[in-house]
CSV table of C-alpha atoms and ligand atoms in Angstrom, one decimal:
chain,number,residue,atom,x,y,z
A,26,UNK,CA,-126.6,67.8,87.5
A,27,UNK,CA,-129.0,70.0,85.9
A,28,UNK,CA,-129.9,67.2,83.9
A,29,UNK,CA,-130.9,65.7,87.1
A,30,UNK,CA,-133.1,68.1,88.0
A,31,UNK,CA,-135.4,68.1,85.6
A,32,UNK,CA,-136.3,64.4,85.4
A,33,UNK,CA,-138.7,64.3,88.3
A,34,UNK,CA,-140.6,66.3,85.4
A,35,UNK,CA,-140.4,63.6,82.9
A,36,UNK,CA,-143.0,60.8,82.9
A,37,UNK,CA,-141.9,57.3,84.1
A,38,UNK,CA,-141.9,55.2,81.8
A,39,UNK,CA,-141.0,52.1,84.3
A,40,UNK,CA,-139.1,51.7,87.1
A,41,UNK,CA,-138.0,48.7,89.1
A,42,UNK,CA,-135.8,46.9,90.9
A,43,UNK,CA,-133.1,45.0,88.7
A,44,UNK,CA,-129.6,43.0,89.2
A,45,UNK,CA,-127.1,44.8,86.4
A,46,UNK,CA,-123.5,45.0,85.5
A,47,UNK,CA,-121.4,46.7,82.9
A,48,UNK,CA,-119.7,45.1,80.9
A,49,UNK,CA,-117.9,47.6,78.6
A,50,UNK,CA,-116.8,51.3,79.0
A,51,UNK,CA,-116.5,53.0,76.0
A,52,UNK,CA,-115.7,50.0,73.7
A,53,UNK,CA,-113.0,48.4,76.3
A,54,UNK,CA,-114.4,45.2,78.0
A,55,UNK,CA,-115.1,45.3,81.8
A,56,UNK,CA,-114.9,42.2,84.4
A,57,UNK,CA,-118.3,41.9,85.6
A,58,UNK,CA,-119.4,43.0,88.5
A,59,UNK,CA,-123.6,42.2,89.5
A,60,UNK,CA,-125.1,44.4,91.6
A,61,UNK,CA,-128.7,45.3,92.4
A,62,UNK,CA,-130.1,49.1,91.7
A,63,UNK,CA,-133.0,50.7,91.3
A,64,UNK,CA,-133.9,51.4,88.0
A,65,UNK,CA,-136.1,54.2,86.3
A,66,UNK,CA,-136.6,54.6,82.4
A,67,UNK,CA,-137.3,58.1,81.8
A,68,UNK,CA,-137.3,60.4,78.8
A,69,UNK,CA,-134.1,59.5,76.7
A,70,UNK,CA,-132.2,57.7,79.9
A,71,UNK,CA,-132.1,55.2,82.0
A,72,UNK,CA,-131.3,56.4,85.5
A,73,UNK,CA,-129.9,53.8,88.5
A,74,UNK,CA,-130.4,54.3,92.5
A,75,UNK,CA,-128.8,52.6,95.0
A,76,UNK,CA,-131.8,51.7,96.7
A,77,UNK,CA,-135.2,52.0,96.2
A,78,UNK,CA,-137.8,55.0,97.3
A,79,UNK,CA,-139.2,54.7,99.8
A,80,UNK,CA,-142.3,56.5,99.5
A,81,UNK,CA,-145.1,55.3,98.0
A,82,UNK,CA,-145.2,55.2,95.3
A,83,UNK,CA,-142.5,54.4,94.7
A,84,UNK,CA,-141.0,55.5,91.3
A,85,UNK,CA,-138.2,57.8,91.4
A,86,UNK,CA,-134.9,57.1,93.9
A,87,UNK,CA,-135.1,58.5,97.5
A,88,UNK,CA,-136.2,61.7,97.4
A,89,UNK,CA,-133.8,64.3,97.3
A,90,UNK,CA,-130.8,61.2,96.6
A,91,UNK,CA,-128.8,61.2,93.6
A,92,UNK,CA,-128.4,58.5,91.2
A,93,UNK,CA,-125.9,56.2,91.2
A,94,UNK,CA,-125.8,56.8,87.1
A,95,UNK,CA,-127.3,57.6,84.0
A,96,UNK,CA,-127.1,56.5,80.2
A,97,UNK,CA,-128.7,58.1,77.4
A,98,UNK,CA,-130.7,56.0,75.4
A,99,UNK,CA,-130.8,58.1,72.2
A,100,UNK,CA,-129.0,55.3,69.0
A,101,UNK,CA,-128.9,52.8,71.8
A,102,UNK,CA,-128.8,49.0,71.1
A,103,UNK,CA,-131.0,46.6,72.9
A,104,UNK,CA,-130.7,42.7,72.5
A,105,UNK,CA,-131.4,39.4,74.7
A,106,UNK,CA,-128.0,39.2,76.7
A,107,UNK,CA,-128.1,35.1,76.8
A,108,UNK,CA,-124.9,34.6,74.7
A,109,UNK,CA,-123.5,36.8,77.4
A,110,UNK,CA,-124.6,35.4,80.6
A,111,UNK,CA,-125.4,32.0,82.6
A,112,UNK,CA,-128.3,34.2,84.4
A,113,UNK,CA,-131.9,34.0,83.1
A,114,UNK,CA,-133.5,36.9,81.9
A,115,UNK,CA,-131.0,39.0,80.7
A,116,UNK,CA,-131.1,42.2,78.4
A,117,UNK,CA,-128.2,43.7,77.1
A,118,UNK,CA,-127.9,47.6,76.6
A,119,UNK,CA,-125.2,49.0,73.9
A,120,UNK,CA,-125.2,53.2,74.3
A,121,UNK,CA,-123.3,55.1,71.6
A,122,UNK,CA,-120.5,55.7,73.6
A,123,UNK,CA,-119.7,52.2,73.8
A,124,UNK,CA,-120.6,51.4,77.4
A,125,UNK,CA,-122.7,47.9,78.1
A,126,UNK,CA,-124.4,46.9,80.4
A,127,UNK,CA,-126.3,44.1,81.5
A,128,UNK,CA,-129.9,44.0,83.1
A,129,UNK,CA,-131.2,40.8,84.6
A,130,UNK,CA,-134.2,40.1,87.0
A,131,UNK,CA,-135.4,36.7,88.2
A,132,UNK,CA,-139.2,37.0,87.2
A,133,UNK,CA,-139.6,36.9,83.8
A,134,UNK,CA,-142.3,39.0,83.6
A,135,UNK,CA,-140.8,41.8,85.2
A,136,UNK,CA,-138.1,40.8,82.4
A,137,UNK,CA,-140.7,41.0,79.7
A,138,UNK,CA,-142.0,44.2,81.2
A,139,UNK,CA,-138.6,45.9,80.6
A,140,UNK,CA,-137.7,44.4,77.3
A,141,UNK,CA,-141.2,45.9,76.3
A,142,UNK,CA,-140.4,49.1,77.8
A,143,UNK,CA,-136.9,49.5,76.8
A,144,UNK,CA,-137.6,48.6,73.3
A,145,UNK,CA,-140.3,51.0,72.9
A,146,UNK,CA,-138.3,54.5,74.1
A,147,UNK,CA,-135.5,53.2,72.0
A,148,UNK,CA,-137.6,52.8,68.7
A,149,UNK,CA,-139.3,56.1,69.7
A,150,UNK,CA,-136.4,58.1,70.2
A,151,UNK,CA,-134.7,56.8,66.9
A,152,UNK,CA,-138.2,58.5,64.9
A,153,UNK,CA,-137.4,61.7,67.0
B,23,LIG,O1,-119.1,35.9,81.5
B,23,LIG,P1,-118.2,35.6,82.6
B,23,LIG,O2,-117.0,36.5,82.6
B,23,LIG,O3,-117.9,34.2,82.7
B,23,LIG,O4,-119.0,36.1,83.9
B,23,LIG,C1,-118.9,35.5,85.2
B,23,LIG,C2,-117.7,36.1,85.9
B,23,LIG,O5,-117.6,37.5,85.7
B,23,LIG,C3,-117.8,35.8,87.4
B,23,LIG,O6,-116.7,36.5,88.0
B,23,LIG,P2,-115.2,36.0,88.1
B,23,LIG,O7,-114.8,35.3,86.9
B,23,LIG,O8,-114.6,37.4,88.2
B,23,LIG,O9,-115.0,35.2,89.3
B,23,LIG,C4,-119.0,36.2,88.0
B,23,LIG,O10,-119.1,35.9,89.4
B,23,LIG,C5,-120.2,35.6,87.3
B,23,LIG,O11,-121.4,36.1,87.9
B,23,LIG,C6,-120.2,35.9,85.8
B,23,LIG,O12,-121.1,35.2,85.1
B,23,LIG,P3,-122.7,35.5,84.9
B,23,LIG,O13,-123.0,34.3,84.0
B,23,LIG,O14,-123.3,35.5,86.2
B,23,LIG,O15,-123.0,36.7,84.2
């Protein structure tokens, strides 16, 4: 929880609404399971709401909610997740522990957006 605590502190890198399932914890597969969370990429993590904020604007969860999850980015794998899907738009996340996930979102911008995003923290935190 203390971890918690201190991202308000951390820049936002992006943040956004996105569909996502995991498909793996800790190397063993998972069914899948969509679902629709807020999500904030902060620092070395990626960090998942419920539902959005409310206040504007709107970049962290609710204020004073607790995430849903969180998944440190730090030797994380990032690759387009259309082997894995029928959806459009899909990014697939592999942390170090094993878990995947997958991130979809209709608009393909927004999908762009993240990709760009994503692959940038991951590159940055592997010259750290
Ligand atoms: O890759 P899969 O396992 O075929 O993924 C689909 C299934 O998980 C399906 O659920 P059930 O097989 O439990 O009924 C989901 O409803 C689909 O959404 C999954 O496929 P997409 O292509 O949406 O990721």
């Amino acid at each position: 929880m203390i971890t918690f605590l201190s991202f308000p502190t951390q820049e936002v890198e992006k943040s956004g609404m996105l569909n996502k399932t995991k498909i793996a914890e800790g190397g063993r597969k998972l069914r899948k399971n969509w679902g629709s969370s807020w999500v904030v990429l902060a620092g070395n993590s990626l960090v998942f709401y419920k539902v959005p904020p409310t206040s504007v604007p709107a970049v962290w969860g609710p204020a004073g909610s607790r995430p849903e999850s969180s998944v440190d980015l730090r030797g994380a794998a990032l690759a387009h997740g259309r082997h894995l899907s029928s959806r459009q738009n899909v990014l697939h996340v592999r942390t170090v522990p094993g878990h995947e996930f997958l991130l979809q979102s209709d608009d393909e911008t927004e999908f762009r957006a993240w990709h760009r995003a994503l692959r940038e923290v991951i590159d940055r935190l592997e010259r750290e």
